[in-house]
mmCIF file of C-alpha atoms and ligand atoms in Angstrom:
data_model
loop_
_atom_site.group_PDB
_atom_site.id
_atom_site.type_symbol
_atom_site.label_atom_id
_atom_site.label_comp_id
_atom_site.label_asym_id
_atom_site.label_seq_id
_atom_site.Cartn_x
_atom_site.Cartn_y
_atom_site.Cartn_z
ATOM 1 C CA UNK A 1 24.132 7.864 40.222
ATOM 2 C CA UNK A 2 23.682 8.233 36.751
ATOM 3 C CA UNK A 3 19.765 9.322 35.736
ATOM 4 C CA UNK A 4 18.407 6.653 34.193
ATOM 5 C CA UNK A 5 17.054 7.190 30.182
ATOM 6 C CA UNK A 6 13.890 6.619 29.093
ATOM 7 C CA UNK A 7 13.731 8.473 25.808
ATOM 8 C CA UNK A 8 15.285 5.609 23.812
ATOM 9 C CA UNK A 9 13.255 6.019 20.802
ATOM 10 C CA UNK A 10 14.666 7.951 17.431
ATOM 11 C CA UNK A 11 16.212 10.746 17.587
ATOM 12 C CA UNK A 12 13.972 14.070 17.580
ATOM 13 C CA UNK A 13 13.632 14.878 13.762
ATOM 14 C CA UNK A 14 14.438 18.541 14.125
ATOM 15 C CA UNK A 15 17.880 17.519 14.868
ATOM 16 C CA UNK A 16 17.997 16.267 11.215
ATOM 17 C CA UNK A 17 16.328 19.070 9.034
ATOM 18 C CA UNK A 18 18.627 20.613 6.736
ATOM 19 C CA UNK A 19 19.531 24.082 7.882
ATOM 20 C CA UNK A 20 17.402 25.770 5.016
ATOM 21 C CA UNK A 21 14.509 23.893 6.489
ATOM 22 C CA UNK A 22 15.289 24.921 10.073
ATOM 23 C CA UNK A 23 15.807 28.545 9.306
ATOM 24 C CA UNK A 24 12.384 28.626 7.087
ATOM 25 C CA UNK A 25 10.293 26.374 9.604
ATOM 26 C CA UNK A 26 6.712 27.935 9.460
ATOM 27 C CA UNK A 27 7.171 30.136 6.762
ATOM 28 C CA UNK A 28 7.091 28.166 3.713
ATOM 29 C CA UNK A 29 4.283 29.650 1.367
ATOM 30 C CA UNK A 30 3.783 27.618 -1.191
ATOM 31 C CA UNK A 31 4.856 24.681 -3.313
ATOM 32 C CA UNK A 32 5.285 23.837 -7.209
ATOM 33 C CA UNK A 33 5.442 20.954 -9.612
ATOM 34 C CA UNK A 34 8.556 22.097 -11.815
ATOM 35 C CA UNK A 35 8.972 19.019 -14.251
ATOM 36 C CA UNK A 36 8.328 15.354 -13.594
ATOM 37 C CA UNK A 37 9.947 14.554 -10.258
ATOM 38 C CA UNK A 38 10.647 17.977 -9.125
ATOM 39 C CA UNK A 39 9.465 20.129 -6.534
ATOM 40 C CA UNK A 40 10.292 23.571 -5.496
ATOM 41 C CA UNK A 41 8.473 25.049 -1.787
ATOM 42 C CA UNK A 42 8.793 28.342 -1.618
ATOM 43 C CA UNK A 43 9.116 30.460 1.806
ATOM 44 C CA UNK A 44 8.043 34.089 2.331
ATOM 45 C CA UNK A 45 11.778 35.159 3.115
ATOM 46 C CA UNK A 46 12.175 34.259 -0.502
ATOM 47 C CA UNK A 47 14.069 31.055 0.094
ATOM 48 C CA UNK A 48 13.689 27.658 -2.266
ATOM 49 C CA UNK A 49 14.227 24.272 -1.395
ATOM 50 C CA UNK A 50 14.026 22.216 -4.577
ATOM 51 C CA UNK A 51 12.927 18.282 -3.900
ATOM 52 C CA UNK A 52 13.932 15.952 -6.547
ATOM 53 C CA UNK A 53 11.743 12.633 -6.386
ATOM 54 C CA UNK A 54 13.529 9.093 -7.180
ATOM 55 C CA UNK A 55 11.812 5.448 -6.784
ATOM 56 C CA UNK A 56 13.567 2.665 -5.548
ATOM 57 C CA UNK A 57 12.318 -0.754 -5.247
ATOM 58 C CA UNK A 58 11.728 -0.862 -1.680
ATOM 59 C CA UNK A 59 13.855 -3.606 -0.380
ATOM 60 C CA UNK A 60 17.729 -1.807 -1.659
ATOM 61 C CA UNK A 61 21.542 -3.040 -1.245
ATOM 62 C CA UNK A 62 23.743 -1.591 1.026
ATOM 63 C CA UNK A 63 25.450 -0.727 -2.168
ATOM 64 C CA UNK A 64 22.418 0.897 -3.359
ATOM 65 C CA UNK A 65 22.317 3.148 0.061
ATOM 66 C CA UNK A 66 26.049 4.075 -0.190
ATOM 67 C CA UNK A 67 25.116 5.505 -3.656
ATOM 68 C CA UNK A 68 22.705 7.931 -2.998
ATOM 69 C CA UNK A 69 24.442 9.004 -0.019
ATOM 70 C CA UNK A 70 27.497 9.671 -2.066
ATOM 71 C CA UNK A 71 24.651 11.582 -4.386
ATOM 72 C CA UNK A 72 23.564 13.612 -1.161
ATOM 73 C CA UNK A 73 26.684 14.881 -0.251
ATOM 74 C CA UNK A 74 27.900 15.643 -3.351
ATOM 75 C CA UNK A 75 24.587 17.880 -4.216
ATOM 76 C CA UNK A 76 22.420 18.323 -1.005
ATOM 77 C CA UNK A 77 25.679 19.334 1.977
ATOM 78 C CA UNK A 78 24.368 15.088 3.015
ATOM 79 C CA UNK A 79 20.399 15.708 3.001
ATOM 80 C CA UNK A 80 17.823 13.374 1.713
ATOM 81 C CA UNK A 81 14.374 11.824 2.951
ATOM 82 C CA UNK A 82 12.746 8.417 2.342
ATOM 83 C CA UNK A 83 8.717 8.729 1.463
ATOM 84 C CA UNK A 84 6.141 6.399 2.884
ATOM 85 C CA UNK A 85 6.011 5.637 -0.663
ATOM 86 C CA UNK A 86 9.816 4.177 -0.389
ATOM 87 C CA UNK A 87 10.929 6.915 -2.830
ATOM 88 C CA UNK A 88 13.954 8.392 -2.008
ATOM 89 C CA UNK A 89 13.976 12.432 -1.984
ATOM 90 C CA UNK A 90 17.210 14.532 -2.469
ATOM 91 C CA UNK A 91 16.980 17.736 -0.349
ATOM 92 C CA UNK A 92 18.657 20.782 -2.681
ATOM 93 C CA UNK A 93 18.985 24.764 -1.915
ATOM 94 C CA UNK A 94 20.816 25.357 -4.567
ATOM 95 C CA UNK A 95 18.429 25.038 -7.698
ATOM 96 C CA UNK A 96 21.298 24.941 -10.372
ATOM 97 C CA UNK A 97 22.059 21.319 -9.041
ATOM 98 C CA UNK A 98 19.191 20.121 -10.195
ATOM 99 C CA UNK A 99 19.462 18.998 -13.612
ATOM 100 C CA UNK A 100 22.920 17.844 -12.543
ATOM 101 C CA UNK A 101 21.745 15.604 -10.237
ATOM 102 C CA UNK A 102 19.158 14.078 -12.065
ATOM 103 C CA UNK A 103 21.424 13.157 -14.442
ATOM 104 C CA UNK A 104 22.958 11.047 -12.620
ATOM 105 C CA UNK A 105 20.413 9.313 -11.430
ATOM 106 C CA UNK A 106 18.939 8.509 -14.650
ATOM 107 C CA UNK A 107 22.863 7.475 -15.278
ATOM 108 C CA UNK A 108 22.286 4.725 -12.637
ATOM 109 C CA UNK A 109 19.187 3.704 -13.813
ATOM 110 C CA UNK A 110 16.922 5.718 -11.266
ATOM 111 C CA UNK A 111 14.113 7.164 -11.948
ATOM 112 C CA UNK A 112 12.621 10.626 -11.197
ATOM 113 C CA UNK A 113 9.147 11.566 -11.064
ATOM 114 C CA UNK A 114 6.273 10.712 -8.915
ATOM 115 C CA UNK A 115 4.858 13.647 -8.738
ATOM 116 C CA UNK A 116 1.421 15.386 -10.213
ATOM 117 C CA UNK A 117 -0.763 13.363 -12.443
ATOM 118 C CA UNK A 118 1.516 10.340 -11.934
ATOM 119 C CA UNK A 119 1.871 7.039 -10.391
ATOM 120 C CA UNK A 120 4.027 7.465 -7.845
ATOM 121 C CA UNK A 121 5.456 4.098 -6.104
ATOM 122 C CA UNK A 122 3.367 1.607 -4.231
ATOM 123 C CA UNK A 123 3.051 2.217 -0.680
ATOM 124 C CA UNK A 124 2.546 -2.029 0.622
ATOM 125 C CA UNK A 125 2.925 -3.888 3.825
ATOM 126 C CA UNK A 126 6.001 -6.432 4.564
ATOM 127 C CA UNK A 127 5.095 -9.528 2.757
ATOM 128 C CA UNK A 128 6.641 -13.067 2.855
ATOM 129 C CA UNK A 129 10.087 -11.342 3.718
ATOM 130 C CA UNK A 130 8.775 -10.012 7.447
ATOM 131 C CA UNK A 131 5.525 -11.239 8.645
ATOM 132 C CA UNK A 132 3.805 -14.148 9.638
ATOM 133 C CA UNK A 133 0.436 -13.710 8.076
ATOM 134 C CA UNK A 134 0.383 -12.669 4.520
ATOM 135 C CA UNK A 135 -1.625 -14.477 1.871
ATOM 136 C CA UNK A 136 1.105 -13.179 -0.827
ATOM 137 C CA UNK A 137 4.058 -11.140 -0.935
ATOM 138 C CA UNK A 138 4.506 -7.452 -0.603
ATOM 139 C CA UNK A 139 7.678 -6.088 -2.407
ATOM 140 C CA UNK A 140 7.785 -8.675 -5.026
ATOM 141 C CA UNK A 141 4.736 -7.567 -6.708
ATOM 142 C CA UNK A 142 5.157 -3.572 -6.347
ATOM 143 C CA UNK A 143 8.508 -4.271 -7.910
ATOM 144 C CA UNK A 144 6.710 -6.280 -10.794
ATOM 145 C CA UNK A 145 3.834 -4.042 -10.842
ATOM 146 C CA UNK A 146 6.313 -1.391 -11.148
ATOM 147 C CA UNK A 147 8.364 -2.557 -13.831
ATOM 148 C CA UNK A 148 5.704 -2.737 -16.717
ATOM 149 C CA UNK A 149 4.401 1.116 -15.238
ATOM 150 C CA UNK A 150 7.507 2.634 -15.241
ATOM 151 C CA UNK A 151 6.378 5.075 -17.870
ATOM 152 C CA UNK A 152 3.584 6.493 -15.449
ATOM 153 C CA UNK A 153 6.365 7.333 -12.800
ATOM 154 C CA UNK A 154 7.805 9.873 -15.295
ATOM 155 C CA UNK A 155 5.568 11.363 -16.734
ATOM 156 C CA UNK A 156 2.344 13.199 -15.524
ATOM 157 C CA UNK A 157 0.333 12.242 -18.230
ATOM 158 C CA UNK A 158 -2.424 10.405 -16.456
ATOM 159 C CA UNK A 159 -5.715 12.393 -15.907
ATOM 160 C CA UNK A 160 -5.221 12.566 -12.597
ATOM 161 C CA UNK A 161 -2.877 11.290 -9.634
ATOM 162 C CA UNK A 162 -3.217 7.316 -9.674
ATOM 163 C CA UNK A 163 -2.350 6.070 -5.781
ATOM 164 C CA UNK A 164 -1.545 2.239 -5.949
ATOM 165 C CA UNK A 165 -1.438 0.318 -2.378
ATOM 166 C CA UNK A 166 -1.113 -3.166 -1.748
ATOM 167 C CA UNK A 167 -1.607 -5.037 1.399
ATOM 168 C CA UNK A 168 -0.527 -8.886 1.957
ATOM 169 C CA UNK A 169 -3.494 -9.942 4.340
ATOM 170 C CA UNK A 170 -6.585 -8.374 4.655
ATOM 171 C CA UNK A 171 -5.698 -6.802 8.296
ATOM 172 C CA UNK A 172 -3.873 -4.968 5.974
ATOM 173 C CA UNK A 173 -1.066 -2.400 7.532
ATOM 174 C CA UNK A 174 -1.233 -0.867 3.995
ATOM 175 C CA UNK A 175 -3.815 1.812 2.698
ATOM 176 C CA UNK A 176 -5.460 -0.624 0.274
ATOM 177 C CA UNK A 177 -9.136 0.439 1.927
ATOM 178 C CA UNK A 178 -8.906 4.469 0.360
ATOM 179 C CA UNK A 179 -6.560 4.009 -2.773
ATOM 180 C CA UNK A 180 -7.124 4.349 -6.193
ATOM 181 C CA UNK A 181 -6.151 0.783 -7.119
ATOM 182 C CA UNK A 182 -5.358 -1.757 -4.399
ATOM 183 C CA UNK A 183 -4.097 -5.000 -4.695
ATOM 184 C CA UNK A 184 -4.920 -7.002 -1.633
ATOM 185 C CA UNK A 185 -4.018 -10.866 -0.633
ATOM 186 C CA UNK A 186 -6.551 -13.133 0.533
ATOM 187 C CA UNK A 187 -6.548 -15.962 2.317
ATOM 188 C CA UNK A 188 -9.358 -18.303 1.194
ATOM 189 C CA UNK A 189 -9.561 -21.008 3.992
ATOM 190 C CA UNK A 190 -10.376 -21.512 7.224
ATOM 191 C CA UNK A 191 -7.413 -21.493 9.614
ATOM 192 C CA UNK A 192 -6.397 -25.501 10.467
ATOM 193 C CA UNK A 193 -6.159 -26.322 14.025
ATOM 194 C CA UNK A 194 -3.169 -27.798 15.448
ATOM 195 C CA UNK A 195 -4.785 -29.371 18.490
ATOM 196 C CA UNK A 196 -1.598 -31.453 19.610
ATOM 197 C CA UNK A 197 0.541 -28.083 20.283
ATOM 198 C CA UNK A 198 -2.587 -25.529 20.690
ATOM 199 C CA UNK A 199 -2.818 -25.764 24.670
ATOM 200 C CA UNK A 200 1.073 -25.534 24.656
ATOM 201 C CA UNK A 201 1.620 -22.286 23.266
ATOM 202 C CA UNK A 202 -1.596 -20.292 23.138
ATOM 203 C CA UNK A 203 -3.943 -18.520 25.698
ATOM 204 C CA UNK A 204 -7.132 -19.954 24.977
ATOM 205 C CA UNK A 205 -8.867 -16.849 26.418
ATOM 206 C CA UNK A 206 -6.871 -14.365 23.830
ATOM 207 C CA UNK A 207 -7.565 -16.357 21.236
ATOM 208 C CA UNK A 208 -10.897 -16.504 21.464
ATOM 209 C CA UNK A 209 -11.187 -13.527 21.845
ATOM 210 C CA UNK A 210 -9.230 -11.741 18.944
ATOM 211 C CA UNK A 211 -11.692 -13.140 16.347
ATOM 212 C CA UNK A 212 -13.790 -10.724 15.331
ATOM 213 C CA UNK A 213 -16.426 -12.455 13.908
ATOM 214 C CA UNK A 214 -16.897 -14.604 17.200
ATOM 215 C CA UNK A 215 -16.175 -17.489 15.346
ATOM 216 C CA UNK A 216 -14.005 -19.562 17.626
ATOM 217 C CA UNK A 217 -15.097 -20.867 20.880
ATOM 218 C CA UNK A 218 -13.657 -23.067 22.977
ATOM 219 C CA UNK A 219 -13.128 -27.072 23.174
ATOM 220 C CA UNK A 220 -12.774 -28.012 26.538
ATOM 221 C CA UNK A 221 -12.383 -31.777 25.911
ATOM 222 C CA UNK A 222 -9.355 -31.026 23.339
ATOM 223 C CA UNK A 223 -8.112 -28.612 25.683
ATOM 224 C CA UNK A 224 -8.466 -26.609 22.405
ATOM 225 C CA UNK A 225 -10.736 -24.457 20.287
ATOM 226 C CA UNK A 226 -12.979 -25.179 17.030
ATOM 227 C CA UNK A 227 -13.778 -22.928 14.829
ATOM 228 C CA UNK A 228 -17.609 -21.920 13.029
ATOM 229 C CA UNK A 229 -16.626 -22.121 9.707
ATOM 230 C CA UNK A 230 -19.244 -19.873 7.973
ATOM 231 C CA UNK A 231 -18.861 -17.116 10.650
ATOM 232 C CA UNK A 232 -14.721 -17.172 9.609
ATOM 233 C CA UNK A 233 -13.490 -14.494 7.197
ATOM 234 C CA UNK A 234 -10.483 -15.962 6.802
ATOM 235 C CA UNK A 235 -8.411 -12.719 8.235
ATOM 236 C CA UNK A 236 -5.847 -14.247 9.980
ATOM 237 C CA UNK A 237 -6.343 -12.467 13.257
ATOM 238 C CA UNK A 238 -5.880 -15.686 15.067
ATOM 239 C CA UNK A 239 -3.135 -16.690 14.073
ATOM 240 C CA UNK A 240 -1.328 -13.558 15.028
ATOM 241 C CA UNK A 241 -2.305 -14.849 18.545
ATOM 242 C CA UNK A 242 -1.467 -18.561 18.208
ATOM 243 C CA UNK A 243 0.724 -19.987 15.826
ATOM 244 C CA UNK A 244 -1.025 -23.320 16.355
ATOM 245 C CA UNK A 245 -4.081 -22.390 13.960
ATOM 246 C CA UNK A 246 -2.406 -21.840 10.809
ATOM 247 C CA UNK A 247 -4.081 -19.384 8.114
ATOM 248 C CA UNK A 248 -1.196 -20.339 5.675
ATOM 249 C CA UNK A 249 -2.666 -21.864 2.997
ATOM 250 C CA UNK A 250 -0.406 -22.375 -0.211
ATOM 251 C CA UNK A 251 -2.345 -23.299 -2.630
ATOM 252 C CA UNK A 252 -5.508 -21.525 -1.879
ATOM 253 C CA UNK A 253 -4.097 -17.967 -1.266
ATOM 254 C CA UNK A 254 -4.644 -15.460 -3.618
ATOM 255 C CA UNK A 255 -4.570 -11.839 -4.519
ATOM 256 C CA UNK A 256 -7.794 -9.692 -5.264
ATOM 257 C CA UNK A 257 -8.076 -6.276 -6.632
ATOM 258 C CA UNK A 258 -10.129 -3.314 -5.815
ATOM 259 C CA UNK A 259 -10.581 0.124 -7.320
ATOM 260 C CA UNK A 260 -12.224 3.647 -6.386
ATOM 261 C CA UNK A 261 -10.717 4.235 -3.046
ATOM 262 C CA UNK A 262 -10.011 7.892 -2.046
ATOM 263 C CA UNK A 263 -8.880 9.608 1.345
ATOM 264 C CA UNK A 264 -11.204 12.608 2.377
ATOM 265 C CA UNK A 265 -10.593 16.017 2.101
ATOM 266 C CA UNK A 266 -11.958 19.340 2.849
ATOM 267 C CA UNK A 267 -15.028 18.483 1.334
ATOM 268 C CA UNK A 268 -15.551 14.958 1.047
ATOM 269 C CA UNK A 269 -15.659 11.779 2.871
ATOM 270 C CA UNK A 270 -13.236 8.660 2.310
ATOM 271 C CA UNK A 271 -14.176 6.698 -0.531
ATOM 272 C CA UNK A 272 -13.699 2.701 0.277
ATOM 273 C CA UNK A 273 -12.061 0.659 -2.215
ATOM 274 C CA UNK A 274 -14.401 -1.768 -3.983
ATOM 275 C CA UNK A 275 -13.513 -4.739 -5.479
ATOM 276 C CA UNK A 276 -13.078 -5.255 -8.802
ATOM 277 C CA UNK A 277 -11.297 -8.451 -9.433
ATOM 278 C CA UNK A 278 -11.620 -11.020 -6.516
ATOM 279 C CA UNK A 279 -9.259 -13.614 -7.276
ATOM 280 C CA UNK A 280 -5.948 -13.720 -9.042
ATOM 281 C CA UNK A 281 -3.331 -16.624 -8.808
ATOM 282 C CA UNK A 282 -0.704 -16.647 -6.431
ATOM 283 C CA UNK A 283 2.348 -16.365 -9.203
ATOM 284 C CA UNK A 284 5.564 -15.220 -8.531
ATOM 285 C CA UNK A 285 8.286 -14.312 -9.238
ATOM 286 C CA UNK A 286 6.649 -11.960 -11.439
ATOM 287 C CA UNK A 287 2.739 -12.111 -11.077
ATOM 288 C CA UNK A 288 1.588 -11.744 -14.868
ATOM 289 C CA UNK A 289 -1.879 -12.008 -13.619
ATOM 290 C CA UNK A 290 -1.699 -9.392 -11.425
ATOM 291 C CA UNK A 291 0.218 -7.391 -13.323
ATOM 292 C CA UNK A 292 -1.805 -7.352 -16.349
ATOM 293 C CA UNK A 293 -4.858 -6.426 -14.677
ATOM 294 C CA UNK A 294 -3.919 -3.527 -13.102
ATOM 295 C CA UNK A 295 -1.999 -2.184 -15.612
ATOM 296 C CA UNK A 296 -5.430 -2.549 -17.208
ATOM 297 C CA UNK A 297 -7.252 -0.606 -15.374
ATOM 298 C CA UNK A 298 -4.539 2.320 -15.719
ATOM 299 C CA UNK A 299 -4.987 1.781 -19.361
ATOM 300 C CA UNK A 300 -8.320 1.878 -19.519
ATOM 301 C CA UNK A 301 -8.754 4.640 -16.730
ATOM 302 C CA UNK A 302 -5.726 6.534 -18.629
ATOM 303 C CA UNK A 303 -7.926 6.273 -21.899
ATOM 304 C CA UNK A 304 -11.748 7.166 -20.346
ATOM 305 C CA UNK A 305 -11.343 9.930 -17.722
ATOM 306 C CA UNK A 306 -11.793 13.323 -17.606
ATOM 307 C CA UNK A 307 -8.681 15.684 -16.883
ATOM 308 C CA UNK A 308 -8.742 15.857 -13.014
ATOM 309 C CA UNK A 309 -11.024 12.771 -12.559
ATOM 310 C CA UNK A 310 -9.228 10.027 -10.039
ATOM 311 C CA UNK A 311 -10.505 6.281 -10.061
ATOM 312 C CA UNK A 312 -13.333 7.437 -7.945
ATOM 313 C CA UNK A 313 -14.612 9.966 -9.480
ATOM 314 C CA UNK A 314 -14.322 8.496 -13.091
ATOM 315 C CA UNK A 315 -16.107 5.161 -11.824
ATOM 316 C CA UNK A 316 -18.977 7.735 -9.809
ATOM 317 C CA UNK A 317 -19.521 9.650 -13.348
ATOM 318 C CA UNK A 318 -19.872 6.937 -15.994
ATOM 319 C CA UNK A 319 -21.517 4.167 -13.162
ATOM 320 C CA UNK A 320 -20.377 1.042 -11.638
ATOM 321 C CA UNK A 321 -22.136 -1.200 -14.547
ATOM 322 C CA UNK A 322 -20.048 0.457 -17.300
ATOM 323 C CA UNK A 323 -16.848 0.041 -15.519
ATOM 324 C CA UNK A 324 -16.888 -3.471 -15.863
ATOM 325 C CA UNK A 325 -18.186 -3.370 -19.246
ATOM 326 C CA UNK A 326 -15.242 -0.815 -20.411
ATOM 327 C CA UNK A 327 -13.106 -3.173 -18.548
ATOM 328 C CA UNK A 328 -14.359 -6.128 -19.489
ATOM 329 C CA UNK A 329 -14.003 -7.274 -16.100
ATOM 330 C CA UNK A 330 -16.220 -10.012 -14.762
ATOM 331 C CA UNK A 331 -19.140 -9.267 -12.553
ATOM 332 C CA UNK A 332 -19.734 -11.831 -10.045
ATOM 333 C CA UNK A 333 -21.853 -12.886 -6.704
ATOM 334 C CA UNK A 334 -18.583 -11.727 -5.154
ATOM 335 C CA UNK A 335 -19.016 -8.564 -6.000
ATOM 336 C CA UNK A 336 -22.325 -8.042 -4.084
ATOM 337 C CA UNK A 337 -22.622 -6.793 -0.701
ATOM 338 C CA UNK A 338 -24.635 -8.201 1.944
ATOM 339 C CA UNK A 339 -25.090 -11.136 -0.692
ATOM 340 C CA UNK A 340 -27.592 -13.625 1.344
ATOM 341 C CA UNK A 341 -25.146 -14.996 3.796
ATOM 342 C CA UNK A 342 -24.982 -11.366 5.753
ATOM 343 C CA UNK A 343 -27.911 -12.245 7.397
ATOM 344 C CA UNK A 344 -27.100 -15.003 9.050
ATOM 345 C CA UNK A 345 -22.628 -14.339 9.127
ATOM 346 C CA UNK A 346 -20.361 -11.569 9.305
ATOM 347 C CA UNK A 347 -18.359 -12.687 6.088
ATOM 348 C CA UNK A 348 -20.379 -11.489 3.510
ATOM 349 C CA UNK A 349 -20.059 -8.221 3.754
ATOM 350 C CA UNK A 350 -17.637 -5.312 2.858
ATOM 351 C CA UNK A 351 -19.025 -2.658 5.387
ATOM 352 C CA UNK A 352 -19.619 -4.670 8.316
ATOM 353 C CA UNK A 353 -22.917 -3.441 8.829
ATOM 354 C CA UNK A 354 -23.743 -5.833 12.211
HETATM 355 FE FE1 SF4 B 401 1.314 -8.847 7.781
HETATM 356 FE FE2 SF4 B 401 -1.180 -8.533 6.877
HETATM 357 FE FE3 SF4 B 401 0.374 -6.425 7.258
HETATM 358 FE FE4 SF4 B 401 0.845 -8.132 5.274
HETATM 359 S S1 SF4 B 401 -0.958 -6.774 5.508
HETATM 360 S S2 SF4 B 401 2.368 -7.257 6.642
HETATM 361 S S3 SF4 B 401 0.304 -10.065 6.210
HETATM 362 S S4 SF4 B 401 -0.419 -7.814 8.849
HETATM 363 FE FE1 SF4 B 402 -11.827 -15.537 13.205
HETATM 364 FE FE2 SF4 B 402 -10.319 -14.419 11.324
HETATM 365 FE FE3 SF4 B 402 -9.485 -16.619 12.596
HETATM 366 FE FE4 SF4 B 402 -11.518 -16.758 10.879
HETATM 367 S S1 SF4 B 402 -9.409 -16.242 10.383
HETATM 368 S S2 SF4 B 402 -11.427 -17.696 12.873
HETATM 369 S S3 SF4 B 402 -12.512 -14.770 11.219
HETATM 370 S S4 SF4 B 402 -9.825 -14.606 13.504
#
């Protein structure tokens, strides 16, 4: 009898390395920003694998796909790499390629950069084309966002690296809590209940309990739920358990923007995002709201900072106050945390200090 297989996931990823990889694994030594877009790690057997850095929108053609493979073979023996980041890298030991192969890309209308003191594409979540919950779409406005900040992929002429994340909802699969600049939908309404079809197709139980704000209970007589409206934060969980309580809200979603957010390192904590702008209009195709605020920011952070200050660090040094007044952004009750609901509700706070 034939053993049965249960290692059905992908494939192990050693199987894929390019042989310059394999034979260096360990013993790489260091790595080096060569020009916008290019990388070169060095190993201590004196080998060099160059990296050249390309965006692409996110959401590509088959046509686009057959392209850069073509582009692989022809200058990597077939190796390349997507980036959590959805840029596409091309995989090269032989350095001489290089400028070759970025010349085709910019040919084709690719970019190359991304790397350094850049803005390197948006890592976001799956938007309106994949999942069920989103208060606005993912790849639509990275591509727009994108577009008018092209020049910042390029070039490394920003004081420091600028990380832009967007997430669609605020359970938020993306990294919009420790980014630079995050642009995160919001729903703005508590979730209507669909009483007629609720008992039908949801576990009253699980439901219940995957608010986290304990704000639904149960309605025996309805064989349904209710919800506490002023303990909701209008997340979304429960809907992701029951499609009969519906978060969806058309005309009421929106898109909000924070700034300041940075991962820890060696020697500091994570820095949460903060928010900066808490409402923007739902506007696509393109988002012009959205759009021209953050590019904004980049402006105005591009203009203020020190060399080697990110978002944080710029916003730490000249205050909170004077960011919105270089800015000119709007300070609001919105912006306050533990504004006088926390007390009594779970909603008004950022840090979830219960
Ligand atoms: Fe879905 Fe929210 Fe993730 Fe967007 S952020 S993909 S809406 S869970
Ligand atoms: Fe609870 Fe979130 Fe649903 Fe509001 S939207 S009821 S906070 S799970």
């Amino acid at each position: 009898m034939a053993q049965a297989r249960t290692d059905i996931g992908p494939p192990l990823y050693k199987e894929m390395l390019p042989p310059i990889i394999k034979e260096n694994y360990g013993k790489w030594q260091y790595h080096e920003i060569v020009k916008p877009g290019v990388l070169v790690h060095v190993s201590e057997t004196g080998a060099k694998l160059y990296t050249v850095r390309a965006g692409s929108p996110r959401l590509i053609s088959i046509y686009f796909i057959r392209e850069i493979c073509d582009l692989a073979d022809k200058y990597c023996d077939g190796y390349l790499r997507f980036t959590s980041r959805h840029n596409v890298e091309f995989l090269l030991s032989d350095g001489s390629k290089v400028d070759a192969l970025i010349a085709e890309l910019t040919e084709k209308g690719v970019p190359v950069g991304g790397t350094g003191n850049s803005i390197t594409n948006i890592v976001h979540t799956q938007g309106w084309v994949h999942c069920h919950t989103p208060a606005t779409d993912a790849s639509g406005i990275v591509k727009s966002v994108m577009d008018e900040l092209f020049e910042y992929f390029t070039t490394m002429k920003l004081p420091a690296k600028l990380r832009i994340s967007l997430a669609c909802c605020l359970n938020m699969c993306g990294a919009v809590h420790c980014s630079d600049i995050a642009i995160l939908g919001i729903h703005r309404t508590v979730p209507k209940i669909d009483h007629d079809t609720l008992h039908k197709v949801c576990e009253i139980p699980t439901l219940t309990a995957s608010c986290p704000t304990a704000a639904i209970r149960p309605n025996p007589k309805l064989k349904s739920v209710e919800i506490k409206a002023e303990r909701c934060m209008y997340c979304g969980n429960c809907y992701t358990m029951c499609p009969s309580v519906h978060i969806i809200d058309a005309k009421n979603d929106a898109v909000s923007i924070w700034v300041g957010g940075k991962i820890s390192n060696s020697r500091i904590g994570p820095r949460f995002s903060r928010l900066a702008i808490p409402f923007l209009p739902n506007n696509p195709p393109r988002w012009p709201e959205v759009v021209n605020a953050v590019k904004h920011i980049v402006e105005v952070y591009a203009a203020n900072a020190q060399p080697g200050e990110r978002m944080a660090e710029w916003i730490e040094r000249i205050s909170w106050e004077k960011f919105f007044e270089v800015t000119g952004l709007q300070f609001t009750d919105k912006h306050i945390d533990d504004f006088t609901l926390a007390q009594t509700t779970f909603r008004s706070t950022t840090q979830f200090k219960w």
